[in-house]
Structure formats: C-alpha cells, structure tokens
Short mmCIF file of C-alpha atoms in Angstrom, two decimals:
data_model
loop_
_atom_site.label_atom_id
_atom_site.label_comp_id
_atom_site.label_asym_id
_atom_site.label_seq_id
_atom_site.Cartn_x
_atom_site.Cartn_y
_atom_site.Cartn_z
CA MET G 1 8.10 30.02 -114.29
CA ALA G 2 8.59 26.29 -113.42
CA THR G 3 6.16 24.73 -111.05
CA PRO G 4 8.07 23.54 -107.97
CA ALA G 5 7.95 19.83 -107.38
CA PRO G 6 5.36 18.71 -104.94
CA VAL G 7 6.54 17.84 -101.51
CA HIS G 8 5.91 14.23 -100.42
CA PRO G 9 3.82 14.32 -97.13
CA VAL G 10 6.78 12.58 -95.33
CA ASP G 11 8.85 15.65 -95.93
CA GLU G 12 6.24 18.31 -95.27
CA VAL G 13 6.99 20.63 -92.29
CA PRO G 14 3.74 21.39 -90.33
CA PRO G 15 3.26 24.74 -88.40
CA VAL G 16 5.16 24.97 -85.00
CA ARG G 17 1.81 24.50 -83.15
CA SER G 18 1.05 21.23 -84.96
CA LEU G 19 4.49 20.07 -84.62
CA ALA G 20 4.44 20.37 -80.92
CA ALA G 21 1.00 18.79 -80.43
CA PHE G 22 1.64 15.84 -82.91
CA GLY G 23 5.14 15.39 -81.31
CA LEU G 24 3.94 15.28 -77.74
CA GLN G 25 1.23 12.69 -78.90
CA HIS G 26 4.07 10.50 -79.96
CA VAL G 27 6.01 10.96 -76.77
CA LEU G 28 2.98 9.91 -74.69
CA ALA G 29 2.34 6.90 -76.90
CA MET G 30 5.73 5.48 -76.31
CA TYR G 31 6.82 6.91 -72.91
CA ALA G 32 5.83 3.90 -70.81
CA GLY G 33 7.59 1.42 -73.09
CA ALA G 34 10.61 3.73 -73.15
CA VAL G 35 11.23 3.74 -69.46
CA ALA G 36 10.22 0.11 -68.93
CA VAL G 37 13.58 -1.37 -69.95
CA PRO G 38 15.77 0.59 -67.68
CA LEU G 39 13.33 0.03 -64.82
CA ILE G 40 13.17 -3.70 -65.47
CA VAL G 41 16.98 -4.19 -65.77
CA GLY G 42 17.84 -1.85 -62.95
CA GLY G 43 15.27 -3.42 -60.71
CA ALA G 44 16.70 -6.96 -61.40
CA MET G 45 20.17 -5.62 -60.51
CA LYS G 46 18.83 -4.06 -57.35
CA LEU G 47 20.12 -0.58 -58.22
CA SER G 48 19.57 2.31 -55.94
CA ALA G 49 16.82 4.77 -56.47
CA ALA G 50 19.34 7.46 -57.64
CA ASP G 51 20.85 4.98 -60.14
CA LEU G 52 17.45 4.01 -61.55
CA ALA G 53 16.58 7.53 -62.01
CA TYR G 54 19.98 8.01 -63.90
CA LEU G 55 19.24 5.16 -66.13
CA ILE G 56 15.85 6.56 -67.01
CA THR G 57 17.05 10.00 -67.77
CA SER G 58 20.03 8.67 -69.86
CA ASP G 59 17.42 6.38 -71.73
CA LEU G 60 15.18 9.24 -72.54
CA LEU G 61 18.04 11.54 -73.79
CA ILE G 62 19.32 8.87 -76.15
CA CYS G 63 15.85 7.85 -77.20
CA GLY G 64 15.45 11.42 -78.52
CA VAL G 65 18.91 11.67 -80.16
CA ALA G 66 18.28 8.22 -81.85
CA THR G 67 14.86 9.35 -83.15
CA LEU G 68 16.50 12.56 -84.59
CA ILE G 69 19.12 10.41 -86.29
CA GLN G 70 16.44 8.18 -87.79
CA CYS G 71 14.07 11.01 -88.89
CA VAL G 72 16.40 13.75 -90.06
CA GLY G 73 19.24 11.64 -90.98
CA PHE G 74 22.76 12.61 -92.06
CA TRP G 75 25.06 11.00 -94.75
CA ARG G 76 24.07 7.14 -94.79
CA PHE G 77 22.45 7.19 -91.23
CA GLY G 78 18.64 7.32 -90.82
CA VAL G 79 15.77 6.10 -92.90
CA ARG G 80 14.20 9.58 -93.03
CA LEU G 81 10.71 8.27 -92.10
CA PRO G 82 8.37 9.07 -89.13
CA ILE G 83 10.02 6.43 -86.87
CA MET G 84 10.38 6.67 -82.99
CA GLN G 85 13.32 4.87 -81.40
CA GLY G 86 13.41 3.20 -78.04
CA CYS G 87 15.07 0.37 -76.06
CA THR G 88 14.34 -2.99 -77.33
CA PHE G 89 12.75 -5.48 -75.11
CA ALA G 90 14.51 -8.42 -76.79
CA ALA G 91 17.58 -7.43 -74.95
CA VAL G 92 16.10 -7.45 -71.40
CA SER G 93 16.61 -11.07 -70.57
CA PRO G 94 20.18 -11.19 -71.83
CA MET G 95 21.01 -8.02 -70.09
CA VAL G 96 19.66 -9.08 -66.80
CA LEU G 97 21.51 -12.37 -67.02
CA ILE G 98 24.76 -10.49 -67.80
CA GLY G 99 24.22 -7.77 -65.15
CA THR G 100 23.27 -10.29 -62.23
CA THR G 101 26.11 -12.92 -62.93
CA GLY G 102 29.08 -10.93 -61.99
CA GLY G 103 29.41 -8.75 -65.11
CA GLY G 104 27.42 -5.83 -63.95
CA LEU G 105 26.52 -2.59 -65.99
CA PRO G 106 30.07 -2.45 -67.53
CA ALA G 107 29.80 -5.84 -69.06
CA ILE G 108 26.28 -4.90 -70.45
CA TYR G 109 27.66 -1.77 -71.93
CA GLY G 110 30.64 -3.44 -73.54
CA SER G 111 28.29 -6.07 -75.29
CA VAL G 112 25.98 -3.21 -76.32
CA ILE G 113 28.83 -1.23 -77.97
CA VAL G 114 29.85 -4.30 -79.86
CA ALA G 115 26.35 -5.07 -80.98
CA GLY G 116 25.80 -1.72 -82.31
CA LEU G 117 28.97 -1.90 -84.31
CA ALA G 118 27.90 -5.10 -85.74
CA ILE G 119 24.43 -3.77 -86.60
CA ALA G 120 26.10 -0.71 -88.43
CA LEU G 121 28.43 -3.19 -90.45
CA LEU G 122 25.74 -5.70 -91.22
CA ALA G 123 23.09 -3.00 -92.37
CA PRO G 124 23.92 -3.28 -96.20
CA VAL G 125 23.75 -6.96 -96.12
CA PHE G 126 20.22 -6.71 -94.45
CA GLY G 127 19.29 -4.00 -97.09
CA ARG G 128 19.92 -6.57 -99.87
CA LEU G 129 17.51 -8.97 -98.26
CA LEU G 130 14.57 -6.56 -99.00
CA ARG G 131 13.49 -8.62 -102.08
CA PHE G 132 12.56 -11.29 -99.59
CA PHE G 133 9.85 -9.01 -98.31
CA PRO G 134 6.87 -9.03 -100.77
CA PRO G 135 3.37 -7.81 -99.75
CA LEU G 136 2.60 -11.47 -98.47
CA VAL G 137 5.51 -11.12 -95.98
CA THR G 138 5.20 -7.49 -95.08
CA GLY G 139 1.33 -7.62 -94.56
CA THR G 140 1.85 -10.65 -92.41
CA VAL G 141 4.58 -8.95 -90.30
CA ILE G 142 2.49 -5.87 -89.86
CA LEU G 143 -0.38 -7.82 -88.66
CA ILE G 144 1.76 -9.74 -86.24
CA ILE G 145 3.16 -6.41 -84.95
CA GLY G 146 -0.27 -5.12 -84.25
CA VAL G 147 -1.61 -8.25 -82.67
CA SER G 148 1.50 -8.72 -80.58
CA LEU G 149 1.18 -5.22 -79.12
CA LEU G 150 -2.41 -5.61 -78.07
CA PRO G 151 -1.75 -7.32 -74.85
CA VAL G 152 0.58 -4.43 -73.91
CA ALA G 153 -2.46 -2.12 -74.30
CA GLY G 154 -4.63 -4.58 -72.30
CA ASN G 155 -2.16 -4.57 -69.47
CA TRP G 156 -2.15 -0.84 -69.30
CA ALA G 157 -5.81 -0.84 -69.42
CA ALA G 158 -6.09 -3.20 -66.54
CA GLY G 159 -3.69 -0.90 -64.53
CA GLY G 160 -0.13 -2.04 -65.47
CA VAL G 161 1.62 -5.18 -64.82
CA GLY G 162 2.38 -5.57 -61.06
CA ALA G 163 -0.30 -2.93 -60.00
CA LYS G 164 -2.03 -3.82 -56.78
CA ASP G 165 -5.40 -2.94 -58.28
CA PHE G 166 -4.73 -4.80 -61.48
CA GLY G 167 -8.01 -5.52 -63.35
CA GLU G 168 -10.11 -3.42 -61.20
CA PRO G 169 -13.29 -2.46 -62.95
CA LYS G 170 -12.44 1.33 -62.29
CA ASN G 171 -9.21 0.92 -64.39
CA LEU G 172 -10.97 -0.71 -67.29
CA ALA G 173 -13.68 1.98 -67.11
CA LEU G 174 -11.07 4.67 -67.39
CA ALA G 175 -9.49 2.95 -70.25
CA GLY G 176 -12.87 2.49 -71.95
CA PHE G 177 -13.63 6.20 -71.41
CA VAL G 178 -10.37 7.23 -72.92
CA LEU G 179 -11.05 4.91 -75.91
CA ALA G 180 -14.40 6.42 -76.41
CA VAL G 181 -12.87 9.95 -76.33
CA VAL G 182 -10.40 9.03 -78.97
CA VAL G 183 -13.06 7.50 -81.23
CA GLY G 184 -15.40 10.38 -80.64
CA VAL G 185 -12.85 13.03 -81.53
CA GLN G 186 -11.89 11.04 -84.63
CA ARG G 187 -15.38 10.90 -85.76
CA PHE G 188 -16.82 14.28 -84.84
CA ALA G 189 -14.12 16.81 -84.41
CA PRO G 190 -12.61 19.02 -87.15
CA PRO G 191 -9.72 17.55 -89.15
CA PHE G 192 -6.93 19.11 -87.12
CA LEU G 193 -8.51 17.94 -83.76
CA SER G 194 -9.11 14.46 -85.17
CA ARG G 195 -5.48 14.15 -85.95
CA ILE G 196 -4.44 14.70 -82.23
CA ALA G 197 -7.30 12.50 -81.04
CA VAL G 198 -4.96 10.37 -78.99
CA LEU G 199 -3.34 13.36 -77.26
CA ILE G 200 -6.90 14.64 -76.57
CA GLY G 201 -7.95 11.42 -75.15
CA ILE G 202 -4.91 11.14 -72.97
CA ALA G 203 -5.40 14.82 -71.71
CA VAL G 204 -9.08 14.23 -70.94
CA GLY G 205 -8.49 10.94 -69.24
CA LEU G 206 -5.75 12.43 -67.06
CA ALA G 207 -7.99 15.31 -66.17
CA VAL G 208 -10.55 12.71 -65.08
CA ALA G 209 -7.97 10.41 -63.37
CA VAL G 210 -6.53 13.05 -60.93
CA PRO G 211 -9.65 13.85 -58.93
CA PHE G 212 -10.50 10.18 -58.91
CA GLY G 213 -7.22 9.27 -57.25
CA PHE G 214 -5.60 7.24 -60.14
CA THR G 215 -2.44 9.30 -60.02
CA ASP G 216 -0.68 12.26 -58.25
CA PHE G 217 2.18 14.57 -59.07
CA GLY G 218 3.96 14.14 -55.92
CA GLY G 219 7.02 12.70 -57.66
CA VAL G 220 7.34 15.92 -59.70
CA GLY G 221 8.44 17.93 -56.65
CA ASP G 222 11.03 15.44 -55.82
CA ALA G 223 12.62 15.41 -59.26
CA ASP G 224 15.74 17.42 -60.11
CA TRP G 225 15.42 20.34 -62.57
CA LEU G 226 18.63 19.34 -64.47
CA GLY G 227 20.24 16.02 -65.25
CA ILE G 228 22.92 15.48 -67.62
CA SER G 229 24.20 11.94 -68.75
CA THR G 230 28.00 11.67 -68.80
CA PRO G 231 29.86 8.83 -70.89
CA PHE G 232 30.65 5.70 -68.93
CA HIS G 233 29.03 6.83 -65.67
CA PHE G 234 29.06 3.40 -64.19
CA GLY G 235 32.68 2.64 -65.27
CA ALA G 236 34.68 1.62 -68.31
CA PRO G 237 32.97 -1.01 -70.44
CA ALA G 238 34.09 -4.60 -69.97
CA PHE G 239 34.08 -6.84 -73.15
CA ARG G 240 33.18 -10.43 -72.10
CA ALA G 241 32.85 -13.03 -74.71
CA SER G 242 29.74 -14.73 -73.48
CA ALA G 243 28.01 -11.35 -73.02
CA ILE G 244 28.87 -10.30 -76.65
CA VAL G 245 27.64 -13.45 -78.16
CA SER G 246 24.22 -13.22 -76.48
CA MET G 247 23.99 -9.54 -77.54
CA LEU G 248 25.00 -10.26 -81.12
CA VAL G 249 21.80 -12.56 -81.12
CA VAL G 250 19.84 -9.77 -79.87
CA ALA G 251 21.24 -7.63 -82.76
CA LEU G 252 20.02 -9.99 -85.37
CA VAL G 253 16.57 -10.05 -83.64
CA THR G 254 16.39 -6.25 -83.43
CA MET G 255 17.52 -5.82 -87.10
CA THR G 256 14.53 -8.08 -88.20
CA GLU G 257 12.09 -6.30 -85.92
CA THR G 258 13.33 -2.93 -87.15
CA THR G 259 13.02 -4.18 -90.76
CA GLY G 260 9.41 -4.94 -90.24
CA ASP G 261 8.74 -1.71 -88.56
CA LEU G 262 10.33 0.37 -91.33
CA LEU G 263 8.40 -1.57 -93.92
CA ALA G 264 5.15 -0.85 -92.08
CA VAL G 265 5.69 2.78 -91.83
CA GLY G 266 6.75 2.78 -95.47
CA GLU G 267 3.54 1.15 -96.49
CA LEU G 268 1.47 3.67 -94.25
CA THR G 269 3.16 6.85 -95.42
CA GLY G 270 3.35 5.89 -99.13
CA ARG G 271 7.06 5.91 -99.41
CA ARG G 272 8.00 2.38 -99.83
CA VAL G 273 11.37 1.46 -98.26
CA GLU G 274 14.10 0.47 -100.78
CA PRO G 275 17.25 -1.43 -99.96
CA ARG G 276 19.34 1.67 -99.54
CA ALA G 277 16.95 3.33 -97.14
CA LEU G 278 16.50 0.03 -95.23
CA ALA G 279 20.34 -0.15 -94.91
CA ASP G 280 20.52 3.56 -93.78
CA GLY G 281 17.70 2.91 -91.16
CA LEU G 282 19.41 -0.07 -89.80
CA ARG G 283 22.89 1.70 -89.71
CA ALA G 284 21.06 4.40 -87.64
CA ASP G 285 19.91 1.71 -85.26
CA GLY G 286 23.67 0.62 -84.95
CA LEU G 287 24.86 4.07 -84.25
CA SER G 288 22.16 4.71 -81.56
CA THR G 289 22.87 1.33 -79.85
CA VAL G 290 26.75 2.44 -79.81
CA LEU G 291 25.51 5.72 -78.20
CA GLY G 292 23.42 3.78 -75.69
CA GLY G 293 26.53 1.87 -74.55
CA VAL G 294 28.56 4.92 -74.10
CA PHE G 295 25.92 6.98 -72.48
CA ASN G 296 24.74 4.39 -69.95
CA THR G 297 21.62 2.99 -71.70
CA PHE G 298 20.74 0.13 -73.91
CA PRO G 299 20.24 -1.25 -77.42
CA TYR G 300 17.71 0.73 -79.68
CA THR G 301 15.21 -0.16 -82.29
CA ALA G 302 12.25 1.17 -84.06
CA PHE G 303 9.29 1.43 -81.66
CA ALA G 304 6.30 -0.37 -83.03
CA GLN G 305 4.03 1.46 -80.66
CA ASN G 306 4.36 4.60 -82.81
CA VAL G 307 3.65 2.83 -86.04
CA GLY G 308 0.07 2.46 -85.10
CA LEU G 309 -0.15 6.29 -84.34
CA VAL G 310 1.13 7.15 -87.82
CA GLY G 311 -1.47 4.97 -89.33
CA MET G 312 -4.45 6.19 -87.07
CA THR G 313 -3.80 9.94 -87.39
CA ARG G 314 -2.67 9.86 -91.01
CA VAL G 315 0.11 12.32 -90.21
CA ARG G 316 2.94 11.14 -92.19
CA SER G 317 5.49 14.01 -91.61
CA ARG G 318 8.83 12.78 -90.42
CA TRP G 319 9.36 16.32 -88.85
CA VAL G 320 6.69 15.56 -86.48
CA VAL G 321 8.47 12.68 -85.09
CA ALA G 322 11.65 14.67 -85.08
CA ALA G 323 9.81 17.14 -82.79
CA ALA G 324 8.91 14.13 -80.53
CA GLY G 325 12.67 13.36 -80.53
CA GLY G 326 13.48 16.91 -79.47
CA ILE G 327 10.88 16.61 -76.57
CA LEU G 328 12.48 13.40 -75.42
CA VAL G 329 15.91 15.10 -75.39
CA LEU G 330 14.42 17.82 -73.05
CA LEU G 331 12.73 15.19 -70.89
CA GLY G 332 16.34 13.59 -70.57
CA LEU G 333 17.89 16.75 -69.63
CA LEU G 334 14.99 18.04 -67.39
CA PRO G 335 14.08 15.10 -65.16
CA LYS G 336 11.12 17.18 -63.60
CA LEU G 337 9.47 17.39 -66.97
CA GLY G 338 9.86 13.58 -67.28
CA ALA G 339 8.20 13.19 -63.96
CA VAL G 340 5.12 15.09 -65.25
CA VAL G 341 4.80 12.83 -68.20
CA ALA G 342 5.40 9.71 -65.99
CA ALA G 343 2.36 10.62 -63.85
CA VAL G 344 -0.10 9.74 -66.68
CA PRO G 345 -1.74 6.51 -65.41
CA ALA G 346 -1.57 3.20 -67.17
CA PRO G 347 -5.24 2.96 -67.93
CA VAL G 348 -5.22 6.22 -69.81
CA LEU G 349 -2.40 4.96 -72.00
CA GLY G 350 -4.29 1.59 -72.39
CA GLY G 351 -7.36 3.26 -73.85
CA ALA G 352 -5.37 4.90 -76.53
CA GLY G 353 -3.05 2.02 -77.10
CA LEU G 354 -6.04 -0.16 -78.05
CA VAL G 355 -6.90 2.13 -81.01
CA MET G 356 -3.20 2.59 -81.98
CA PHE G 357 -2.14 -1.05 -81.83
CA GLY G 358 -5.38 -2.28 -83.47
CA THR G 359 -4.69 0.21 -86.35
CA VAL G 360 -1.31 -1.47 -86.99
CA ALA G 361 -3.10 -4.87 -87.34
CA ALA G 362 -5.61 -3.31 -89.62
CA SER G 363 -2.96 -1.94 -91.81
CA GLY G 364 -1.36 -5.41 -92.02
CA LEU G 365 -4.89 -6.77 -93.35
CA ARG G 366 -4.91 -3.77 -95.82
CA THR G 367 -1.51 -4.88 -97.28
CA LEU G 368 -2.54 -8.64 -97.35
CA ALA G 369 -5.72 -7.51 -99.49
CA GLU G 370 -3.18 -6.88 -102.36
CA VAL G 371 -2.06 -10.63 -102.11
CA GLY G 372 -3.72 -13.43 -104.16
CA PHE G 373 -4.95 -16.33 -102.19
CA GLU G 374 -6.29 -18.49 -105.07
CA ALA G 375 -4.42 -21.62 -106.47
CA ASN G 376 -1.55 -21.05 -104.19
CA HIS G 377 -0.45 -21.72 -100.51
CA ASN G 378 -0.42 -18.09 -99.36
CA LEU G 379 -3.05 -18.53 -96.80
CA THR G 380 -0.91 -21.26 -95.29
CA VAL G 381 1.94 -18.83 -95.16
CA VAL G 382 -0.22 -16.23 -93.33
CA ALA G 383 -1.80 -18.55 -90.97
CA VAL G 384 1.39 -20.35 -89.69
CA SER G 385 3.21 -17.13 -89.40
CA VAL G 386 0.64 -15.48 -87.40
CA ALA G 387 0.49 -18.57 -85.22
CA VAL G 388 4.11 -18.72 -84.45
CA GLY G 389 4.21 -14.91 -84.04
CA VAL G 390 1.31 -14.83 -81.49
CA LEU G 391 2.27 -17.89 -79.58
CA PRO G 392 4.83 -16.41 -77.18
CA VAL G 393 2.41 -13.45 -76.83
CA GLY G 394 -0.43 -15.65 -75.61
CA VAL G 395 1.80 -18.16 -73.82
CA PRO G 396 4.82 -16.10 -72.54
CA THR G 397 6.47 -19.17 -70.75
CA VAL G 398 6.23 -21.47 -73.93
CA TYR G 399 9.93 -21.57 -74.50
CA GLU G 400 11.30 -21.24 -70.94
CA LYS G 401 12.74 -24.79 -71.27
CA PHE G 402 14.81 -23.87 -74.33
CA PRO G 403 18.50 -22.34 -74.61
CA ASP G 404 18.74 -18.69 -73.93
CA TRP G 405 19.76 -17.96 -77.69
CA PHE G 406 16.57 -19.65 -78.74
CA GLN G 407 14.35 -17.79 -76.30
CA THR G 408 16.04 -14.44 -77.44
CA VAL G 409 14.80 -15.16 -80.93
CA MET G 410 11.51 -16.75 -80.51
CA ASN G 411 10.14 -14.90 -77.50
CA SER G 412 9.82 -11.91 -79.73
CA GLY G 413 6.64 -12.53 -81.68
CA ILE G 414 7.61 -10.02 -84.27
CA SER G 415 10.93 -11.70 -85.09
CA ALA G 416 9.53 -15.25 -84.83
CA GLY G 417 6.66 -14.44 -87.09
CA CYS G 418 8.85 -12.52 -89.55
CA LEU G 419 11.26 -15.38 -89.87
CA THR G 420 8.51 -17.80 -90.33
CA ALA G 421 6.89 -15.63 -93.09
CA ILE G 422 10.19 -15.46 -95.02
CA VAL G 423 11.01 -19.05 -94.94
CA LEU G 424 7.46 -20.25 -95.68
CA ASN G 425 7.17 -17.66 -98.67
CA LEU G 426 10.43 -19.06 -100.12
CA LEU G 427 9.36 -22.56 -99.50
CA PHE G 428 5.94 -22.29 -101.23
CA ASN G 429 6.39 -19.72 -103.77
CA HIS G 430 10.11 -19.81 -104.88
CA LEU G 431 11.28 -23.40 -104.69
CA PRO G 432 10.25 -25.71 -107.53
CA GLY G 433 6.88 -27.31 -107.01
CA ARG G 434 5.64 -30.91 -107.77
CA PRO G 435 5.47 -31.69 -111.49
CA GLY G 436 2.14 -30.53 -112.85
CA SER G 437 1.40 -28.30 -109.74
CA ARG G 438 1.19 -24.68 -109.69
CA GLU G 439 3.11 -24.10 -106.49
CA ASP G 440 6.38 -23.17 -108.34
CA GLY G 441 5.98 -19.51 -107.47
CA ALA G 442 4.37 -18.50 -110.71
CA ALA G 443 0.96 -18.64 -109.25
CA ALA G 444 2.00 -16.03 -106.50
CA PRO G 445 1.21 -12.52 -107.73
CA GLU G 446 4.13 -11.19 -105.73
CA ALA G 447 6.64 -13.82 -106.90
CA PRO G 448 8.25 -11.78 -109.75
CA ALA G 449 9.09 -9.01 -107.17
CA VAL G 450 10.86 -11.56 -104.95
CA SER G 451 13.37 -13.47 -107.17
CA ALA G 452 15.31 -15.95 -105.05
#
C-alpha cells in the first residue's frame, strides 16, 4: 500500500476541543482591536448608542466571514494560512473626515466598495512584486510589525486609552499578573495547555479582575440575543470622487500591510507565501472589503495581533483560525455573547499582548539572522527602515502638518517601514555600485532571489 502523503501542519485539523480553545484564544487576542474602528468612527460621527451597537455587530459578523474566506478559501480567494481579518486602522482618519464633512456613512460605504474592488483587481500585480521581499526585507517588516504593536499592549496594560484610571498601579499589576501566568503556563504546563497559555492567562486574569472591580457584566443583560446585519442599513452608498480617492490610498496601504503579515505568517508556519498565494490573499482582502461596504462596516486587512499568537503557541493550523472566524460570526449574530467577550478588561489583554507582540518582533530577528551583514549595507537598510517605521508609533503627531494622503501612508508604521525597506534594498543591493565597490548586489546573500 502506498504511504499517504504527510499533511502540512497548516492543513492539519485538530480535535474539536482543541479547535474551540485555540479559536477562542485568537478571538480574545483580536477582539479589542476589532471593535475599536467602529467605535472610533461612530463616536466621531456622534451616532446613537443603537447605531454604534449595530456597527459593532456588523463588524464582528464580517470579521468572521472575512477570516473564513482567508483561511478556508475558494477558487482564487484566500491565502489558506492561519490569518485573522479585522478592520484596518489605516482607514480611520479618512473615514472620519468623509463621515463628518457631509458625506455621512453612505459616502464612506461607497468609497469602501470601490476600494475593495480595486484591491481585488490589483492583487495579481502585487503578487508579482514578491521578488522584492527577500529575507532582509521580510525580517525587517516582521520586526517593525512587532515593535509597532507593543504600544498597543502597553496602552491596554495601563487601562486602555481614555480610561479614567489610566496608568494606575493596579492596572499594571493585573497586566503583570496575566503576563506571569502566560509565561508560567508556557514553561511548566503540559504541551496542550502551554499552547493555550494566552487563553488560560486571560481566563485567570478575568477571574481575578471581577472580584477586584475591574469589570462587570452589566452590559450583558442589556444586550439583545439576536442581531442580523442587513445590506445598506444606513442607506444606499454614495460615490463621491474625493472620498474614493482617499480610500484608494488606504487600499494601497492595507495591501502593503497585508503583504507583510502574510509573509510573516508564512515564515512562522513553514509555508512560504508564493506570488500566486499572495495574490489570492490580497484578493480575499478585496472581497471582504466589498462585503464590508455592503454590510455596514469598513475595509478589512490581516490582523497583525494574531501573527504573534501563531508564533508564540506554535499552533499552525489554518482550521484553528477558521474556528475563530466561526466564533466571530456567532458573536456578530448573538450580541449577548459579544457583550460577554467585551467584558474582558484592558489590562488582562495587555498582559497577554506583551507576550504576543514581543513574539512577532523576535520572529523578525530570527528571519534577519539568515541575512549576511558583512561587506554590504544591509545593516543600514534595517536601521533606517526600523527608524522610519517606529517614528509614527513613538511620535504619533509627527506628520500632522502634512497632507492627508501623506499621513495615511506614513502614519502606519508598518507600511512606512515596509516601503522604506523595499526602496533601500533596491538602492543598496540591486542598483550598480561604485567602480571597485562590492555594493552592486552580489555581496548580499539574498540578492539572487530578488532580481530587479
């Protein structure tokens, strides 16, 4: 009898119990980020509480559908890797501007639909650009992703941006306790439990948080049992040229960010992303963004928060993240369940986030370990790219005097650092060097894989 071909870890289907636990872990890791965009945009537009709740349930529903498309895939849609999808923060400023200057939600959704179609059409073009992402660039981008996410975890640990008790020692103590639980479970627990260390840390942290008054479940009783998002709930989409142009800029930024995230997950899972797979992943982003415009939510992209969870737990199955997508669909259809998850306090998420996002940064360093740094300018490429990527994270207002399109691109540390790494790699490793120098690209170990 012929021996069956071994199944790649990405395609393995764990037992149902493991699927549920691992999937819930992914949901908890990304939930706060998932609902932040509708809260920010809806709050800026001064929507009613009922409309805000509608935006959130719609967002969770399409988050789940988008994740299923990306992980399970059909035809040429979906990268078929463990990738969580969520609303991109790159679109927040343009959408607030569109929504508050007379266009309202219909103008936002019109521009989102056009942007989604553009992403789907441009996906093959981006797929052919993969040769410009050697280990020098991918390692740098993964490092920037991790470093740029750490302030998110820090804000959670301190209580959440805007919290009245932001920075109180009790918040940091709770985050530190969760961090200690996650590390302890990883070090001393049996293998299965160590893989759900984040879930255990969040559960233990929540159990401690409730009696100490960090949170309550009062909102659960007020939430509806059933909520169904209907197409164009806020009216037919309006297609305004200025709104469409700004959202197309966002589309290019999200495609760059998604490319970095897909490459990062490919490195972590041992299934490197090829040009066709990258195009399929970006095409899924485009489809999900169109669905977002139709079902009253916003542009979608790969969620970097969950990249760290894949690396930390070493659970590489895409079906685990597909299960997380299924849970998100349930949360979108059952607002009462969503209210339960929303009751997890920010410091609990912060303690877990510090481990996850730090893991992403460490994975970038591991990829950079494959790169040669002798007799070339690769160190300069990494140094300048990280500096440009981290600048808007450390100084959020650094570009506030620049035009809106420039801010959209550069305020995202991931896209800014990624673009810088690509340009500098081409400059130092692929353009002809000075006569007699070794900077003509031959000295760079990865240059043969990236023919210009």
